[in-house]
Amino acid sequence: MQEPALNYTDMKTYLVPVDFSEAAFNAADFAARLSNQTNVERIILLNAYYISPYEELLPNADMMMLREQEILESLDERHANLNKLKHKLEKLVRAGVQIDVWVNRSHLIRAVVDRVEATDADLVIIGSVGNSSGEGEGLGSHVIGISKASPVPVVVIPPAFKYRTIERAIIACDFKKVKENVPVEVLHKLLGKQHFDLLVVNIDAENKHVEEDPEQLAEETALKSMLKVYKPTYHFVNSPDVISGLLNFADEQNAEMVIALPHRYSFFRSIIHSSISQQLASSSPVPVLLLK
C-alpha cells in the first residue's frame, strides 16, 4: 500500500530577541544566514524594554527618577540600534526576506510570547547568554524562561558558534513513549524537504539496546516508522553523563544542530541544572533546537 504524501508546511517567520549583546547579534546573524537554506519570509528583531511603575515614580539609589522624556529617548535609541542591525542583516538574507524591528515595553518573556502570538511566528532564535541574563557564562535564566513559555520551538545559539550550512542534524532521544512524545508534524515543518543527514541518538547508559530490552526495541521500531521518510541513521551512546555524551557525539559527527525532543525525560528538562547549563552555554559545539 502506498504511503500518503507528507504535507510540508514551511516555517515563514523567525523571531529573534535582541538585547544588543554579542550573543544576540550572533543569533541574529544565524537567523539571517539560515534564511538562505529555508523558505522563511520574515525575520522579526525584538527588543524588550520594561520600566516598572516604581522606577517612574520613585527615585533610585542616586535619587534620580526616570522622566517620560528619558524613556522616549531610550526607546528611540533602541529602535535606531535595531534598524542598524536590520540593515546589516539585509546583506545576508535570501532575496525577498523581510526584516522587521519591534520594541516591546514589557518583560522579555512576555514580549516574546506576545510577538509570537501576534505575528504567528514559527521559530524563536536566541543566544544562550546575553547581557539581559546577568548570569555570567551560564545559560541565561531568560533563555530557560523563553524556552518554557514559548508556544513555538526555540533554537539556542552558543556564543562561539558561527553559522554553517546545516547538512547534518542530530535528534536526541531516549526511546521512552516516542508515540506520545515525538512531535512528527513539527519535525516535518522544521525539516521540510531539505536534504541533509539525520542522526537519531539514544543515550543508553544502561545498555538496554545491547540487551535487546523488549520495551526499548518496541519504541525504537515505532520511531523508525515515524521518521523513515528522512532515512535517518541510529546511534547509541552509553555515556553515564547524558549531556556530555550527546555533545561529544555531535562534535565527533560534525553536526550543525542538535534537536531535543519535548517530554519529561528529555534533554530540555536537564538544561535547568546549573552545571549542565554552564556546559551547554560554554561548551556546546552547535545550536540546540528545543521542540515543543
mmCIF file of C-alpha atoms in Angstrom:
data_model
loop_
_atom_site.group_PDB
_atom_site.id
_atom_site.type_symbol
_atom_site.label_atom_id
_atom_site.label_comp_id
_atom_site.label_asym_id
_atom_site.label_seq_id
_atom_site.Cartn_x
_atom_site.Cartn_y
_atom_site.Cartn_z
ATOM 1 C CA MET A 1 0.000 0.000 0.000
ATOM 2 C CA GLN A 2 1.341 3.392 -0.971
ATOM 3 C CA GLU A 3 2.070 5.729 1.933
ATOM 4 C CA PRO A 4 0.257 9.086 1.997
ATOM 5 C CA ALA A 5 2.373 12.033 0.928
ATOM 6 C CA LEU A 6 3.536 14.310 3.693
ATOM 7 C CA ASN A 7 2.048 17.794 3.718
ATOM 8 C CA TYR A 8 5.031 20.058 4.264
ATOM 9 C CA THR A 9 4.304 23.479 5.734
ATOM 10 C CA ASP A 10 7.337 25.726 5.798
ATOM 11 C CA MET A 11 8.249 27.983 8.660
ATOM 12 C CA LYS A 12 7.526 31.509 7.456
ATOM 13 C CA THR A 13 8.555 33.744 10.388
ATOM 14 C CA TYR A 14 11.551 33.769 12.740
ATOM 15 C CA LEU A 15 11.553 35.845 15.931
ATOM 16 C CA VAL A 16 14.944 36.939 17.294
ATOM 17 C CA PRO A 17 15.101 38.591 20.754
ATOM 18 C CA VAL A 18 17.917 41.165 20.762
ATOM 19 C CA ASP A 19 19.422 42.694 23.902
ATOM 20 C CA PHE A 20 22.355 44.197 21.943
ATOM 21 C CA SER A 21 24.829 41.700 23.399
ATOM 22 C CA GLU A 22 27.323 39.891 21.160
ATOM 23 C CA ALA A 23 25.422 36.650 21.771
ATOM 24 C CA ALA A 24 22.212 38.256 20.491
ATOM 25 C CA PHE A 25 23.968 39.648 17.422
ATOM 26 C CA ASN A 26 25.318 36.172 16.724
ATOM 27 C CA ALA A 27 21.814 34.692 16.982
ATOM 28 C CA ALA A 28 20.501 37.342 14.564
ATOM 29 C CA ASP A 29 23.339 36.545 12.160
ATOM 30 C CA PHE A 30 22.375 32.847 12.400
ATOM 31 C CA ALA A 31 18.736 33.652 11.567
ATOM 32 C CA ALA A 32 19.716 35.750 8.552
ATOM 33 C CA ARG A 33 22.061 33.137 7.123
ATOM 34 C CA LEU A 34 19.580 30.327 7.826
ATOM 35 C CA SER A 35 17.113 32.095 5.517
ATOM 36 C CA ASN A 36 19.305 31.102 2.580
ATOM 37 C CA GLN A 37 18.625 27.449 3.387
ATOM 38 C CA THR A 38 14.909 27.694 4.159
ATOM 39 C CA ASN A 39 11.737 29.297 2.800
ATOM 40 C CA VAL A 40 11.321 31.771 5.647
ATOM 41 C CA GLU A 41 9.676 35.021 4.543
ATOM 42 C CA ARG A 42 10.079 37.281 7.577
ATOM 43 C CA ILE A 43 12.547 37.849 10.419
ATOM 44 C CA ILE A 44 11.460 39.951 13.400
ATOM 45 C CA LEU A 45 14.103 41.583 15.605
ATOM 46 C CA LEU A 46 12.612 42.130 19.062
ATOM 47 C CA ASN A 47 13.882 44.196 21.962
ATOM 48 C CA ALA A 48 12.127 44.225 25.342
ATOM 49 C CA TYR A 49 12.279 47.439 27.380
ATOM 50 C CA TYR A 50 10.452 47.162 30.664
ATOM 51 C CA ILE A 51 10.179 50.059 33.088
ATOM 52 C CA SER A 52 8.304 49.290 36.274
ATOM 53 C CA PRO A 53 5.941 51.918 37.698
ATOM 54 C CA TYR A 54 8.246 52.210 40.709
ATOM 55 C CA GLU A 55 11.153 53.307 38.519
ATOM 56 C CA GLU A 56 8.996 56.075 37.099
ATOM 57 C CA LEU A 57 7.568 57.216 40.425
ATOM 58 C CA LEU A 58 10.317 56.571 42.975
ATOM 59 C CA PRO A 59 13.956 57.724 42.949
ATOM 60 C CA ASN A 60 16.765 55.192 42.631
ATOM 61 C CA ALA A 61 19.891 54.977 44.815
ATOM 62 C CA ASP A 62 21.203 58.133 43.168
ATOM 63 C CA MET A 63 17.941 59.945 43.975
ATOM 64 C CA MET A 64 17.077 60.100 40.286
ATOM 65 C CA MET A 65 13.684 59.365 38.758
ATOM 66 C CA LEU A 66 13.121 58.319 35.156
ATOM 67 C CA ARG A 67 11.285 61.019 33.255
ATOM 68 C CA GLU A 68 8.986 60.196 30.340
ATOM 69 C CA GLN A 69 11.335 62.108 28.037
ATOM 70 C CA GLU A 70 14.226 59.860 29.053
ATOM 71 C CA ILE A 71 12.114 56.773 28.438
ATOM 72 C CA LEU A 72 11.135 58.020 24.983
ATOM 73 C CA GLU A 73 14.760 58.803 24.178
ATOM 74 C CA SER A 74 15.755 55.282 25.209
ATOM 75 C CA LEU A 75 13.001 53.817 23.021
ATOM 76 C CA ASP A 76 14.225 55.874 20.059
ATOM 77 C CA GLU A 77 17.779 54.700 20.656
ATOM 78 C CA ARG A 78 16.672 51.058 20.795
ATOM 79 C CA HIS A 79 14.721 51.437 17.562
ATOM 80 C CA ALA A 80 17.751 53.029 15.925
ATOM 81 C CA ASN A 81 20.058 50.233 17.060
ATOM 82 C CA LEU A 82 17.627 47.587 15.826
ATOM 83 C CA ASN A 83 17.473 49.329 12.461
ATOM 84 C CA LYS A 84 21.273 49.353 12.261
ATOM 85 C CA LEU A 85 21.237 45.614 12.852
ATOM 86 C CA LYS A 86 18.447 45.234 10.283
ATOM 87 C CA HIS A 87 20.492 46.986 7.591
ATOM 88 C CA LYS A 88 23.462 44.757 8.341
ATOM 89 C CA LEU A 89 21.357 41.599 8.123
ATOM 90 C CA GLU A 90 19.707 42.684 4.868
ATOM 91 C CA LYS A 91 23.047 41.971 3.190
ATOM 92 C CA LEU A 92 22.981 38.389 4.484
ATOM 93 C CA VAL A 93 19.391 37.208 3.987
ATOM 94 C CA ARG A 94 17.947 35.499 0.943
ATOM 95 C CA ALA A 95 16.468 37.947 -1.553
ATOM 96 C CA GLY A 96 12.864 38.774 -0.682
ATOM 97 C CA VAL A 97 13.110 38.091 3.057
ATOM 98 C CA GLN A 98 11.520 40.908 5.051
ATOM 99 C CA ILE A 99 13.177 42.112 8.272
ATOM 100 C CA ASP A 100 11.072 43.986 10.819
ATOM 101 C CA VAL A 101 12.028 45.596 14.126
ATOM 102 C CA TRP A 102 9.908 45.840 17.247
ATOM 103 C CA VAL A 103 10.417 47.230 20.756
ATOM 104 C CA ASN A 104 8.065 45.894 23.436
ATOM 105 C CA ARG A 105 7.608 47.805 26.692
ATOM 106 C CA SER A 106 7.245 44.640 28.732
ATOM 107 C CA HIS A 107 9.263 41.843 30.331
ATOM 108 C CA LEU A 108 11.315 39.835 27.848
ATOM 109 C CA ILE A 109 9.410 36.569 28.231
ATOM 110 C CA ARG A 110 6.043 38.333 27.915
ATOM 111 C CA ALA A 111 7.353 40.270 24.912
ATOM 112 C CA VAL A 112 8.421 37.068 23.159
ATOM 113 C CA VAL A 113 5.135 35.266 23.808
ATOM 114 C CA ASP A 114 3.106 38.300 22.704
ATOM 115 C CA ARG A 115 5.088 38.722 19.458
ATOM 116 C CA VAL A 116 4.875 35.013 18.655
ATOM 117 C CA GLU A 117 1.109 35.119 19.038
ATOM 118 C CA ALA A 118 0.630 38.460 17.257
ATOM 119 C CA THR A 119 2.755 37.553 14.226
ATOM 120 C CA ASP A 120 2.248 33.776 14.045
ATOM 121 C CA ALA A 121 5.997 33.327 14.382
ATOM 122 C CA ASP A 122 7.122 29.745 13.814
ATOM 123 C CA LEU A 123 10.534 29.744 15.485
ATOM 124 C CA VAL A 124 12.386 31.726 18.170
ATOM 125 C CA ILE A 125 16.163 32.054 17.740
ATOM 126 C CA ILE A 126 18.071 33.255 20.798
ATOM 127 C CA GLY A 127 21.636 33.429 22.075
ATOM 128 C CA SER A 128 22.397 31.151 25.007
ATOM 129 C CA VAL A 129 23.883 34.025 27.023
ATOM 130 C CA GLY A 130 23.380 37.748 26.934
ATOM 131 C CA ASN A 131 23.598 40.959 28.883
ATOM 132 C CA SER A 132 19.996 40.636 29.979
ATOM 133 C CA SER A 133 20.631 37.355 31.761
ATOM 134 C CA GLY A 134 23.078 38.842 34.239
ATOM 135 C CA GLU A 135 24.415 35.390 34.966
ATOM 136 C CA GLY A 136 27.919 35.344 33.540
ATOM 137 C CA GLU A 137 28.708 32.439 31.239
ATOM 138 C CA GLY A 138 25.921 30.075 32.251
ATOM 139 C CA LEU A 139 22.715 29.564 30.351
ATOM 140 C CA GLY A 140 20.701 32.720 30.982
ATOM 141 C CA SER A 141 17.542 32.428 33.037
ATOM 142 C CA HIS A 142 15.812 34.388 30.257
ATOM 143 C CA VAL A 143 16.666 31.567 27.836
ATOM 144 C CA ILE A 144 15.191 28.935 30.131
ATOM 145 C CA GLY A 145 12.129 31.112 30.697
ATOM 146 C CA ILE A 146 11.580 31.687 26.975
ATOM 147 C CA SER A 147 12.123 28.000 26.208
ATOM 148 C CA LYS A 148 9.423 27.091 28.726
ATOM 149 C CA ALA A 149 6.923 29.809 27.816
ATOM 150 C CA SER A 150 7.287 29.954 24.046
ATOM 151 C CA PRO A 151 4.425 28.263 22.192
ATOM 152 C CA VAL A 152 6.794 27.505 19.292
ATOM 153 C CA PRO A 153 10.206 25.787 19.057
ATOM 154 C CA VAL A 154 13.293 27.649 20.271
ATOM 155 C CA VAL A 155 16.827 27.467 18.859
ATOM 156 C CA VAL A 156 19.545 28.260 21.404
ATOM 157 C CA ILE A 157 22.743 29.504 19.734
ATOM 158 C CA PRO A 158 26.094 29.102 21.569
ATOM 159 C CA PRO A 159 28.037 32.384 21.579
ATOM 160 C CA ALA A 160 31.066 30.908 19.788
ATOM 161 C CA PHE A 161 29.080 29.194 17.030
ATOM 162 C CA LYS A 162 29.414 30.645 13.541
ATOM 163 C CA TYR A 163 26.756 29.671 11.059
ATOM 164 C CA ARG A 164 27.484 26.976 8.545
ATOM 165 C CA THR A 165 25.061 25.263 6.192
ATOM 166 C CA ILE A 166 23.016 22.652 8.047
ATOM 167 C CA GLU A 167 23.945 19.350 6.436
ATOM 168 C CA ARG A 168 23.741 17.078 9.465
ATOM 169 C CA ALA A 169 21.306 17.245 12.388
ATOM 170 C CA ILE A 170 21.075 15.055 15.475
ATOM 171 C CA ILE A 171 17.866 14.109 17.267
ATOM 172 C CA ALA A 172 18.438 13.297 20.939
ATOM 173 C CA CYS A 173 16.007 10.610 22.046
ATOM 174 C CA ASP A 174 15.736 8.145 24.931
ATOM 175 C CA PHE A 175 13.104 5.896 23.279
ATOM 176 C CA LYS A 176 10.541 6.361 26.053
ATOM 177 C CA LYS A 177 6.944 6.691 24.848
ATOM 178 C CA VAL A 178 8.003 8.006 21.453
ATOM 179 C CA LYS A 179 4.485 7.785 20.010
ATOM 180 C CA GLU A 180 3.290 10.225 22.654
ATOM 181 C CA ASN A 181 6.298 12.493 22.712
ATOM 182 C CA VAL A 182 7.785 12.827 19.224
ATOM 183 C CA PRO A 183 6.077 15.816 17.526
ATOM 184 C CA VAL A 184 6.264 14.440 13.997
ATOM 185 C CA GLU A 185 4.241 17.287 12.473
ATOM 186 C CA VAL A 186 6.617 19.851 13.972
ATOM 187 C CA LEU A 187 9.601 17.883 12.690
ATOM 188 C CA HIS A 188 8.100 17.835 9.199
ATOM 189 C CA LYS A 189 7.582 21.582 9.424
ATOM 190 C CA LEU A 190 11.145 22.133 10.612
ATOM 191 C CA LEU A 191 12.927 19.733 8.315
ATOM 192 C CA GLY A 192 10.645 20.129 5.313
ATOM 193 C CA LYS A 193 12.092 18.944 2.027
ATOM 194 C CA GLN A 194 15.658 19.805 2.897
ATOM 195 C CA HIS A 195 18.232 17.159 2.127
ATOM 196 C CA PHE A 196 20.613 16.509 4.988
ATOM 197 C CA ASP A 197 21.787 13.673 7.177
ATOM 198 C CA LEU A 198 19.585 12.963 10.193
ATOM 199 C CA LEU A 199 21.175 11.044 13.066
ATOM 200 C CA VAL A 200 18.978 9.701 15.872
ATOM 201 C CA VAL A 201 20.991 9.283 19.062
ATOM 202 C CA ASN A 202 19.923 7.326 22.110
ATOM 203 C CA ILE A 203 21.919 7.899 25.277
ATOM 204 C CA ASP A 204 21.696 4.339 26.545
ATOM 205 C CA ALA A 205 23.659 4.320 29.801
ATOM 206 C CA GLU A 206 22.032 1.029 30.855
ATOM 207 C CA ASN A 207 22.881 -0.742 27.571
ATOM 208 C CA LYS A 208 19.265 -1.738 27.033
ATOM 209 C CA HIS A 209 19.839 -1.823 23.300
ATOM 210 C CA VAL A 210 22.642 -4.350 23.668
ATOM 211 C CA GLU A 211 20.487 -6.451 25.976
ATOM 212 C CA GLU A 212 17.607 -6.219 23.478
ATOM 213 C CA ASP A 213 15.162 -4.889 26.033
ATOM 214 C CA PRO A 214 11.694 -5.643 24.535
ATOM 215 C CA GLU A 215 10.162 -2.329 25.558
ATOM 216 C CA GLN A 216 13.054 -0.334 24.154
ATOM 217 C CA LEU A 217 13.032 -2.313 20.903
ATOM 218 C CA ALA A 218 9.295 -1.641 20.503
ATOM 219 C CA GLU A 219 9.820 2.097 20.957
ATOM 220 C CA GLU A 220 12.757 2.039 18.550
ATOM 221 C CA THR A 221 10.615 0.297 15.922
ATOM 222 C CA ALA A 222 7.880 2.913 16.353
ATOM 223 C CA LEU A 223 10.342 5.766 15.997
ATOM 224 C CA LYS A 224 11.856 4.265 12.845
ATOM 225 C CA SER A 225 8.408 4.089 11.300
ATOM 226 C CA MET A 226 7.677 7.728 12.185
ATOM 227 C CA LEU A 227 10.955 9.092 10.793
ATOM 228 C CA LYS A 228 11.630 6.774 7.858
ATOM 229 C CA VAL A 229 10.851 9.489 5.289
ATOM 230 C CA TYR A 230 14.114 11.164 6.372
ATOM 231 C CA LYS A 231 16.138 7.937 6.143
ATOM 232 C CA PRO A 232 17.940 8.562 9.439
ATOM 233 C CA THR A 233 20.743 6.502 10.903
ATOM 234 C CA TYR A 234 20.514 5.302 14.508
ATOM 235 C CA HIS A 235 23.282 5.504 17.080
ATOM 236 C CA PHE A 236 23.658 4.502 20.719
ATOM 237 C CA VAL A 237 25.924 6.193 23.255
ATOM 238 C CA ASN A 238 26.357 4.613 26.674
ATOM 239 C CA SER A 239 27.856 7.637 28.403
ATOM 240 C CA PRO A 240 26.764 7.980 32.056
ATOM 241 C CA ASP A 241 26.633 11.746 31.505
ATOM 242 C CA VAL A 242 23.763 12.364 29.092
ATOM 243 C CA ILE A 243 24.728 15.895 28.092
ATOM 244 C CA SER A 244 28.430 15.204 27.740
ATOM 245 C CA GLY A 245 27.774 12.057 25.721
ATOM 246 C CA LEU A 246 25.395 13.866 23.398
ATOM 247 C CA LEU A 247 27.589 16.917 22.818
ATOM 248 C CA ASN A 248 30.702 14.810 22.296
ATOM 249 C CA PHE A 249 28.830 12.762 19.723
ATOM 250 C CA ALA A 250 27.655 15.917 17.948
ATOM 251 C CA ASP A 251 31.215 17.194 17.849
ATOM 252 C CA GLU A 252 32.591 13.897 16.540
ATOM 253 C CA GLN A 253 29.951 13.766 13.802
ATOM 254 C CA ASN A 254 30.497 17.395 12.745
ATOM 255 C CA ALA A 255 26.765 18.063 13.171
ATOM 256 C CA GLU A 256 25.364 21.554 12.729
ATOM 257 C CA MET A 257 22.376 21.166 15.071
ATOM 258 C CA VAL A 258 21.040 19.077 17.943
ATOM 259 C CA ILE A 259 17.258 18.595 18.138
ATOM 260 C CA ALA A 260 15.896 17.880 21.616
ATOM 261 C CA LEU A 261 12.502 16.219 21.998
ATOM 262 C CA PRO A 262 9.934 17.577 24.477
ATOM 263 C CA HIS A 263 8.964 15.204 27.267
ATOM 264 C CA ARG A 264 9.648 14.589 30.908
ATOM 265 C CA TYR A 265 12.761 12.523 30.283
ATOM 266 C CA SER A 266 14.165 14.959 27.803
ATOM 267 C CA PHE A 267 17.354 16.889 27.341
ATOM 268 C CA PHE A 268 15.267 20.061 27.686
ATOM 269 C CA ARG A 269 14.476 19.292 31.325
ATOM 270 C CA SER A 270 18.146 18.639 32.005
ATOM 271 C CA ILE A 271 19.293 22.114 30.995
ATOM 272 C CA ILE A 272 17.768 23.621 34.116
ATOM 273 C CA HIS A 273 20.531 22.066 36.208
ATOM 274 C CA SER A 274 23.163 24.768 36.736
ATOM 275 C CA SER A 275 26.256 22.704 35.908
ATOM 276 C CA ILE A 276 24.631 21.375 32.744
ATOM 277 C CA SER A 277 23.520 24.890 31.848
ATOM 278 C CA GLN A 278 27.133 26.002 32.106
ATOM 279 C CA GLN A 279 28.232 23.166 29.852
ATOM 280 C CA LEU A 280 25.536 23.814 27.274
ATOM 281 C CA ALA A 281 26.225 27.547 27.073
ATOM 282 C CA SER A 282 30.001 27.336 27.185
ATOM 283 C CA SER A 283 30.809 24.013 25.521
ATOM 284 C CA SER A 284 28.048 23.062 23.120
ATOM 285 C CA PRO A 285 29.613 22.965 19.658
ATOM 286 C CA VAL A 286 26.302 23.524 17.861
ATOM 287 C CA PRO A 287 22.882 25.161 18.287
ATOM 288 C CA VAL A 288 20.268 23.221 20.245
ATOM 289 C CA LEU A 289 16.707 23.185 18.925
ATOM 290 C CA LEU A 290 14.124 22.708 21.665
ATOM 291 C CA LEU A 291 10.867 21.346 20.302
ATOM 292 C CA LYS A 292 7.512 21.932 21.967
#
